[in-house]
Amino acid sequence: MHLFTIIFLGFVSASVLLRLWLGQRQIKHIDAHFGQVPEAFADKISLEDHQKAAAYSCANLRLGRLTLAWETSWLLIWTIGGGINAIDSGWVLAELTPLLTGIAVILTLTFASSILNLPFSLYHTFVIEERFGFNQTSLKTWALDLVKTTILMLALGVPLLAAILWLMNQAGNNWWLYAWALWMSFTLIMIWAYPVFIAPMFNKFSTLQDESLNTRIDRLLQRCGFHSESVYVVDGSRRSSHGNAYFTGFGKNKRIVFYDTLLESLSEDEVEAVLAHELGHFKRHHIKKSLLLSSLMSLCGFALLAWLMRSDWFYSSLGVELASTHTALLLFMLIMPVFAYFVSPLFSALSRKHEFEADEFAHSNSDYKALISALVNLYRDNASTLTPDPIHSMFYDSHPPASIRIENLKNMAASGPG
Ligand SMILES: [Zn+2]
C-alpha cells in the first residue's frame, strides 16, 4: 500500500470521527437543556419555541450523520475504490481530444455525485423543513431550480473548466499562476454579476416600498457615509420561511437585500438595527478581507495542485492508473475538503470576530436594544438553538451563540456610549 493511501485514509477516518463526536456533543448539550428556556430568554421565547428549535437542530444533526456516511463511502469508492479510474477508462475509449475527455470525465462525476446526493436534499426540504413549518417550496419549484442551476453550471462552469484544463496542459510550468488569475477574475465577475443577473433568475427583487421605513434607512445610510445604495426586498417566502438580510455585489451592483420574511417579523427599529449590522460588515472591510483570504487560499491550492500533478504517487495512491491533468484536478477537488476540514475552525473564528465587529458598528450607529430584540426574534423564527455545545459552536459556527452576542452588546452599552 502507498504511504499516501494510508495518510489519506487516516485523515478520512479522523475527520469522520471528529464530525460524529462533535455532532453527538451538540445533540447531548441540546437535550440536556430541552426542559427549560435559558434564563436570559425566558420572557421572550416560549418553552414551545425553545423545544421546537431543539428538535429542529437535532433532526438536522441526525440527517447530517447519514449524509456523512453516504458521502464518505462515495469518496472512497471514487478514489481508492477505482471509480474515477473506471469513468476515465470508459471515456478514453471514446477517443476524444484530451481536453474533451477531461471535460467529459469531470462532468460525468459531477452529475453522478449530484444525483447521489439528491435524496438527502429532497429529504431535507420536503421532510425536515416541512415538518417544522419552514418549507414553502413545491416539488415543481424545486425541480425548476434544479434545472436552472444545472444549466447555469454548464453555461458558466464548462468554459471555465475547459480554460483551466487547457492552461494545465499548455501553459508550461507556471500554468498555476495563470489559472489562479483566471479563477480570481471569474470570481470577481461572478460577485459583480450575481445580484443583477443571476439572483433574479431564482427570485423576484423589488425596491422597498414602505415609505417611513425607507426614510429611516436613508437617514441611517447617510449617517454611515453610504450614498444612494438601493435597498431591495427578495421574495424568499416563495421557498422558505427562514429570514435573512445580506449585502452583495460591488461597484454599481452593490445591493442591500432583505428577505420579505424578515421584514414581516421585525419592527422598524429592528430592521434599522439589522441593516446597521450589515453596513458594519461593509465598513469594517469584511467583504474585502474575505475575498483577499480566499484569493490567497486559492493561490496556495493551485500551487499545491501543480506540484501534486507532477507526482506519480498522487495518482496511484488514490486509485488512478493513468496520470492526466483532469484526473489530477478531479482527485484534488475530491480530497482537499478532507484536509481542509481540520483548519475550518480558524475560518469560523474569523467569521465570529467579524460578527462582533459588525455588532459593535451597529451599536455605535443604531439602537442596540433593537438589535438584541431583532436577534431574539430571528433565533426564534429560524428555530436556531439557544443552547449550542461550546466546542461544536467553536468548530462550526459562523455567528457567535445568541447569548454571547447579546451579552456582548449589553457590555458595550454598559461601557459607555459607542
Ligand atoms: Zn453579520
Coordinates of C-alpha atoms and ligand atoms in Angstrom, one line a residue:
M1 CA 0.0 0.0 0.0
H2 CA 1.2 3.5 -0.8
L3 CA 2.2 5.8 2.1
F4 CA -0.2 8.5 0.8
T5 CA -3.1 6.0 0.7
I6 CA -2.5 5.4 4.4
I7 CA -2.3 9.1 5.1
F8 CA -5.5 9.8 3.2
L9 CA -7.4 7.0 5.0
G10 CA -6.1 8.3 8.3
F11 CA -7.4 11.8 7.6
V12 CA -10.7 10.5 6.3
S13 CA -11.2 8.4 9.5
A14 CA -10.1 11.2 11.8
S15 CA -12.4 13.7 10.2
V16 CA -15.4 11.3 10.3
L17 CA -14.8 10.5 14.0
L18 CA -14.4 14.2 14.8
R19 CA -17.6 15.1 13.0
L20 CA -19.5 12.3 14.7
W21 CA -18.1 13.3 18.1
L22 CA -18.9 17.0 17.6
G23 CA -22.5 16.2 16.4
Q24 CA -23.0 13.9 19.4
R25 CA -21.9 16.6 21.8
Q26 CA -24.3 19.0 20.2
I27 CA -27.2 16.6 20.5
K28 CA -26.4 15.9 24.1
H29 CA -26.0 19.5 25.0
I30 CA -29.3 20.5 23.4
D31 CA -31.1 17.5 25.0
A32 CA -29.7 18.5 28.4
H33 CA -31.3 22.0 28.1
F34 CA -34.5 20.7 26.5
G35 CA -36.7 21.2 29.5
Q36 CA -36.0 24.9 30.2
V37 CA -35.6 28.2 28.2
P38 CA -32.3 29.8 29.2
E39 CA -32.9 32.4 31.8
A40 CA -31.8 35.4 29.6
F41 CA -34.5 34.5 27.1
A42 CA -37.2 33.3 29.5
D43 CA -39.5 36.3 29.0
K44 CA -39.1 36.4 25.2
I45 CA -39.1 32.8 24.0
S46 CA -41.7 30.3 24.9
L47 CA -40.9 26.8 26.0
E48 CA -42.7 25.5 22.9
D49 CA -40.5 27.6 20.6
H50 CA -37.4 26.6 22.6
Q51 CA -38.3 22.9 22.2
K52 CA -39.1 23.3 18.5
A53 CA -35.6 24.8 18.0
A54 CA -34.1 21.8 19.9
A55 CA -36.0 19.2 17.9
Y56 CA -35.2 21.0 14.6
S57 CA -31.5 21.2 15.3
C58 CA -31.3 17.6 16.3
A59 CA -33.3 16.4 13.2
N60 CA -30.7 18.3 11.0
L61 CA -27.8 16.8 13.0
R62 CA -29.2 13.3 12.5
L63 CA -29.6 13.8 8.8
G64 CA -26.0 15.2 8.8
R65 CA -24.8 11.9 10.2
L66 CA -26.4 9.9 7.4
T67 CA -25.1 12.3 4.7
L68 CA -21.7 12.0 6.2
A69 CA -21.7 8.2 6.0
W70 CA -23.1 8.3 2.4
E71 CA -20.6 10.9 1.1
T72 CA -17.6 9.3 2.8
S73 CA -18.5 6.0 1.2
W74 CA -18.7 7.6 -2.2
L75 CA -15.4 9.5 -1.7
L76 CA -13.7 6.2 -1.1
I77 CA -15.5 4.5 -4.0
W78 CA -14.5 7.2 -6.4
T79 CA -10.8 7.3 -5.3
I80 CA -9.2 4.2 -3.9
G81 CA -12.2 2.1 -5.0
G82 CA -11.3 2.9 -8.6
G83 CA -14.5 4.8 -9.5
I84 CA -12.6 7.7 -11.2
N85 CA -10.4 5.2 -12.9
A86 CA -13.4 3.4 -14.4
I87 CA -15.0 6.6 -15.7
D88 CA -11.7 7.7 -17.1
S89 CA -11.0 4.4 -18.9
G90 CA -14.5 4.5 -20.3
W91 CA -14.1 7.9 -21.8
V92 CA -10.6 7.1 -23.1
L93 CA -12.4 4.5 -25.4
A94 CA -14.4 7.3 -27.0
E95 CA -11.1 8.7 -28.4
L96 CA -11.9 12.3 -27.9
T97 CA -9.2 15.0 -27.7
P98 CA -7.5 15.2 -24.2
L99 CA -9.4 18.4 -23.4
L100 CA -12.8 16.9 -24.3
T101 CA -12.0 13.7 -22.5
G102 CA -11.1 15.8 -19.4
I103 CA -14.4 17.7 -19.6
A104 CA -16.4 14.6 -20.1
V105 CA -14.8 12.7 -17.2
I106 CA -15.3 15.7 -14.8
L107 CA -18.9 16.3 -15.9
T108 CA -19.7 12.6 -15.5
L109 CA -18.5 12.5 -11.9
T110 CA -20.2 15.8 -11.1
F111 CA -23.6 14.6 -12.4
A112 CA -23.2 11.3 -10.7
S113 CA -22.4 13.0 -7.3
S114 CA -25.4 15.4 -7.7
I115 CA -27.8 12.5 -8.4
L116 CA -26.4 10.5 -5.5
N117 CA -27.0 13.5 -3.1
L118 CA -30.5 14.3 -4.4
P119 CA -32.3 12.1 -1.9
F120 CA -30.7 14.0 1.0
S121 CA -31.6 17.3 -0.4
L122 CA -35.2 16.2 -1.0
Y123 CA -35.5 14.8 2.5
H124 CA -34.1 18.0 4.0
T125 CA -36.6 20.2 2.1
F126 CA -39.7 18.1 2.0
V127 CA -39.4 16.2 5.3
I128 CA -37.5 18.2 7.8
E129 CA -38.2 21.7 6.7
E130 CA -41.8 20.7 6.0
R131 CA -42.3 19.1 9.5
F132 CA -41.1 22.3 11.2
G133 CA -43.2 24.5 9.0
F134 CA -40.3 26.2 7.1
N135 CA -40.9 24.7 3.6
Q136 CA -42.8 26.8 1.2
T137 CA -41.4 25.2 -2.0
S138 CA -43.5 22.9 -4.2
L139 CA -41.9 20.0 -5.9
K140 CA -42.3 21.9 -9.2
T141 CA -40.3 25.0 -8.0
W142 CA -37.7 22.7 -6.5
A143 CA -37.3 20.8 -9.8
L144 CA -37.2 24.0 -11.8
D145 CA -34.5 25.4 -9.5
L146 CA -32.5 22.2 -10.1
V147 CA -32.9 22.6 -13.9
K148 CA -31.9 26.2 -13.8
T149 CA -28.9 25.6 -11.6
T150 CA -27.7 22.8 -13.9
I151 CA -28.0 24.9 -17.0
L152 CA -26.2 27.8 -15.2
M153 CA -23.5 25.5 -14.0
L154 CA -23.0 24.1 -17.5
A155 CA -23.0 27.6 -19.2
L156 CA -20.6 29.1 -16.7
G157 CA -18.7 26.1 -15.4
V158 CA -17.8 24.3 -18.6
P159 CA -15.9 27.2 -20.3
L160 CA -14.1 27.9 -17.1
L161 CA -13.2 24.2 -16.7
A162 CA -12.1 24.0 -20.3
A163 CA -9.8 27.1 -19.8
I164 CA -8.2 25.7 -16.7
L165 CA -7.6 22.3 -18.2
W166 CA -6.2 24.0 -21.3
L167 CA -3.8 26.1 -19.1
M168 CA -2.8 23.0 -17.1
N169 CA -1.9 21.2 -20.4
Q170 CA -0.4 24.0 -22.4
A171 CA 0.8 26.9 -20.3
G172 CA 4.1 25.4 -19.0
N173 CA 5.4 25.3 -15.5
N174 CA 3.7 28.5 -14.4
W175 CA 0.3 27.4 -15.5
W176 CA -1.0 27.6 -11.9
L177 CA -0.3 31.4 -11.8
Y178 CA -2.4 31.9 -15.0
A179 CA -5.1 29.6 -13.8
W180 CA -5.2 31.4 -10.5
A181 CA -5.5 34.8 -12.3
L182 CA -8.3 33.4 -14.4
W183 CA -10.1 31.9 -11.3
M184 CA -9.9 35.2 -9.5
S185 CA -11.2 37.2 -12.5
F186 CA -14.1 34.7 -12.7
T187 CA -14.8 35.1 -9.0
L188 CA -14.9 38.9 -9.2
I189 CA -17.1 38.9 -12.3
M190 CA -19.5 36.5 -10.5
I191 CA -19.7 38.7 -7.4
W192 CA -20.4 41.6 -9.6
A193 CA -22.9 39.8 -11.8
Y194 CA -24.7 37.8 -9.1
P195 CA -27.1 40.4 -7.7
V196 CA -28.1 41.8 -11.1
F197 CA -28.1 38.8 -13.4
I198 CA -28.1 35.5 -11.5
A199 CA -30.1 36.0 -8.3
P200 CA -33.1 37.4 -10.3
M201 CA -33.3 34.1 -12.2
F202 CA -34.4 32.4 -8.9
N203 CA -36.2 35.2 -7.0
K204 CA -38.1 38.4 -7.5
F205 CA -36.3 41.5 -6.3
S206 CA -38.2 44.7 -5.7
T207 CA -37.3 48.0 -4.2
L208 CA -38.5 48.6 -0.7
Q209 CA -41.9 50.4 -0.9
D210 CA -42.5 51.2 2.8
E211 CA -42.1 55.0 2.9
S212 CA -41.5 55.5 6.6
L213 CA -39.0 52.6 6.7
N214 CA -37.3 54.0 3.6
T215 CA -36.8 57.4 5.2
R216 CA -35.3 55.8 8.3
I217 CA -33.0 53.7 6.1
D218 CA -31.9 56.7 4.1
R219 CA -31.0 58.5 7.2
L220 CA -29.0 55.6 8.5
L221 CA -27.2 55.2 5.2
Q222 CA -26.2 58.9 5.2
R223 CA -25.2 58.8 8.8
C224 CA -22.8 55.9 8.0
G225 CA -21.4 57.5 4.9
F226 CA -23.2 55.5 2.2
H227 CA -24.5 57.1 -0.9
S228 CA -27.8 56.2 -2.6
E229 CA -27.5 52.5 -2.0
S230 CA -30.5 50.6 -3.2
V231 CA -32.4 48.5 -0.7
Y232 CA -34.2 45.5 -2.1
V233 CA -36.7 43.0 -0.9
V234 CA -36.5 39.5 -2.1
D235 CA -39.4 37.1 -2.1
G236 CA -37.6 34.5 0.0
S237 CA -41.0 33.3 1.3
R238 CA -41.6 31.6 -2.0
R239 CA -39.3 28.8 -0.9
S240 CA -38.7 29.0 2.8
S241 CA -39.9 30.9 5.8
H242 CA -36.3 31.3 7.1
G243 CA -35.4 35.0 7.2
N244 CA -32.2 36.8 6.5
A245 CA -30.6 40.0 5.3
Y246 CA -27.4 40.5 3.3
F247 CA -25.0 42.8 1.5
T248 CA -24.0 41.7 -2.0
G249 CA -22.1 42.7 -5.1
F250 CA -19.7 45.7 -5.5
G251 CA -19.4 48.9 -7.5
K252 CA -22.7 49.9 -9.1
N253 CA -24.2 46.5 -8.4
K254 CA -23.9 46.8 -4.6
R255 CA -27.1 45.9 -3.0
I256 CA -28.7 45.6 0.4
V257 CA -31.2 42.8 0.4
F258 CA -33.9 42.0 2.9
Y259 CA -36.0 38.8 2.9
D260 CA -39.7 39.6 2.9
T261 CA -40.0 37.1 5.7
L262 CA -37.6 39.2 7.8
L263 CA -39.4 42.4 7.1
E264 CA -42.7 40.8 8.2
S265 CA -41.4 39.7 11.6
L266 CA -39.3 42.7 12.6
S267 CA -40.3 46.2 13.7
E268 CA -38.9 49.3 12.0
D269 CA -36.4 49.8 14.8
E270 CA -35.2 46.2 14.5
V271 CA -34.9 46.4 10.7
E272 CA -32.8 49.5 11.1
A273 CA -30.5 47.8 13.6
V274 CA -30.1 44.7 11.4
L275 CA -29.2 47.0 8.5
A276 CA -26.7 48.8 10.7
H277 CA -25.1 45.5 11.4
E278 CA -24.9 44.6 7.7
L279 CA -23.4 48.1 7.0
G280 CA -20.8 47.3 9.7
H281 CA -19.6 44.3 7.7
F282 CA -19.0 46.6 4.8
K283 CA -17.5 49.5 6.7
R284 CA -15.1 47.2 8.5
H285 CA -14.0 45.8 5.1
H286 CA -15.1 42.2 5.9
I287 CA -16.1 41.5 2.3
K288 CA -12.7 42.7 1.0
K289 CA -10.8 40.7 3.7
S290 CA -12.7 37.5 3.0
L291 CA -12.0 37.9 -0.7
L292 CA -8.3 38.5 0.0
L293 CA -8.2 35.4 2.2
S294 CA -9.9 33.3 -0.4
S295 CA -7.6 34.5 -3.1
L296 CA -4.6 33.6 -1.0
M297 CA -6.1 30.2 -0.3
S298 CA -6.8 29.5 -4.0
L299 CA -3.3 30.6 -4.9
C300 CA -1.9 28.0 -2.4
G301 CA -4.4 25.5 -3.8
F302 CA -3.3 25.9 -7.4
A303 CA 0.4 25.8 -6.4
L304 CA -0.2 22.6 -4.5
L305 CA -2.1 21.1 -7.4
A306 CA 0.8 22.0 -9.7
W307 CA 3.1 20.0 -7.5
L308 CA 0.8 17.0 -7.0
M309 CA 0.1 16.8 -10.7
R310 CA 3.8 16.1 -11.4
S311 CA 3.9 13.4 -8.7
D312 CA 3.2 9.8 -9.8
W313 CA 2.3 8.7 -6.3
F314 CA -0.6 11.1 -6.2
Y315 CA -2.5 9.2 -8.9
S316 CA -1.5 5.6 -7.9
S317 CA -2.2 6.1 -4.2
L318 CA -5.7 7.3 -5.0
G319 CA -6.7 4.6 -7.4
V320 CA -6.0 6.2 -10.7
E321 CA -3.8 4.3 -13.2
L322 CA -3.4 6.8 -16.0
A323 CA -2.0 10.2 -14.9
S324 CA -3.6 13.2 -16.6
T325 CA -4.4 16.8 -15.9
H326 CA -8.1 16.2 -15.5
T327 CA -7.7 13.2 -13.1
A328 CA -5.3 15.4 -11.1
L329 CA -7.8 18.2 -10.9
L330 CA -10.7 15.8 -10.0
L331 CA -8.7 14.0 -7.3
F332 CA -7.6 17.3 -5.9
M333 CA -11.2 18.7 -5.7
L334 CA -12.4 15.4 -4.1
I335 CA -9.8 15.0 -1.4
M336 CA -9.0 18.6 -0.4
P337 CA -12.1 19.1 1.7
V338 CA -11.0 16.2 3.9
F339 CA -7.8 18.0 4.8
A340 CA -9.3 21.5 4.9
Y341 CA -11.9 20.3 7.5
F342 CA -9.2 20.5 10.2
V343 CA -8.5 24.2 9.6
S344 CA -12.1 25.1 9.2
P345 CA -12.4 26.3 12.9
L346 CA -9.9 29.1 12.0
F347 CA -12.3 30.4 9.4
S348 CA -15.3 30.1 11.8
A349 CA -13.4 32.0 14.4
L350 CA -12.6 34.8 11.9
S351 CA -16.2 35.0 10.9
R352 CA -17.3 35.2 14.5
K353 CA -14.8 38.0 15.0
H354 CA -16.3 39.9 12.1
E355 CA -19.8 39.4 13.6
F356 CA -18.7 41.0 16.8
E357 CA -17.2 43.9 14.9
A358 CA -20.4 44.4 12.9
D359 CA -22.4 44.3 16.1
E360 CA -20.1 47.0 17.5
F361 CA -20.7 49.1 14.4
A362 CA -24.5 48.6 14.8
H363 CA -24.2 49.6 18.5
S364 CA -22.5 52.9 17.5
N365 CA -24.9 53.7 14.8
S366 CA -28.3 52.4 15.8
D367 CA -30.3 51.3 18.9
Y368 CA -28.5 48.3 20.3
K369 CA -31.7 47.2 22.2
A370 CA -33.5 46.9 18.9
L371 CA -30.6 44.7 17.6
I372 CA -31.0 42.5 20.6
S373 CA -34.7 42.1 20.2
A374 CA -34.2 41.5 16.4
L375 CA -31.7 38.8 17.2
V376 CA -34.1 37.1 19.6
N377 CA -36.8 37.2 17.0
L378 CA -34.5 35.8 14.4
Y379 CA -33.4 33.0 16.6
R380 CA -37.0 32.1 17.4
D381 CA -38.3 32.4 13.9
N382 CA -35.4 30.3 12.4
A383 CA -35.6 27.8 15.2
S384 CA -31.9 28.2 15.9
T385 CA -30.9 26.6 19.2
L386 CA -30.1 28.9 22.1
T387 CA -28.0 26.3 23.8
P388 CA -25.3 25.0 21.5
D389 CA -22.4 22.9 22.7
P390 CA -19.4 25.3 23.2
I391 CA -16.9 23.0 21.3
H392 CA -19.4 22.3 18.5
S393 CA -20.0 26.1 18.2
M394 CA -16.3 26.9 18.3
F395 CA -15.7 24.5 15.4
Y396 CA -18.6 25.3 13.1
D397 CA -20.5 28.5 14.0
S398 CA -20.0 31.5 11.7
H399 CA -22.0 33.5 14.2
P400 CA -21.4 33.6 17.9
P401 CA -24.1 32.0 20.0
A402 CA -27.1 34.3 20.7
S403 CA -26.4 34.5 24.5
I404 CA -22.8 35.6 23.9
R405 CA -23.7 38.2 21.2
I406 CA -26.4 39.7 23.4
E407 CA -24.2 39.8 26.4
N408 CA -21.5 41.5 24.3
L409 CA -24.0 44.2 23.1
K410 CA -25.1 44.8 26.7
N411 CA -21.5 45.1 27.8
M412 CA -20.7 47.6 25.1
A413 CA -23.7 49.7 26.2
A414 CA -22.6 49.5 29.9
S415 CA -19.0 50.7 29.0
G416 CA -20.4 54.0 27.7
P417 CA -21.8 55.4 24.5
G418 CA -20.2 53.8 21.4
Ligands
ZN1 ZN -23.3 39.6 10.4

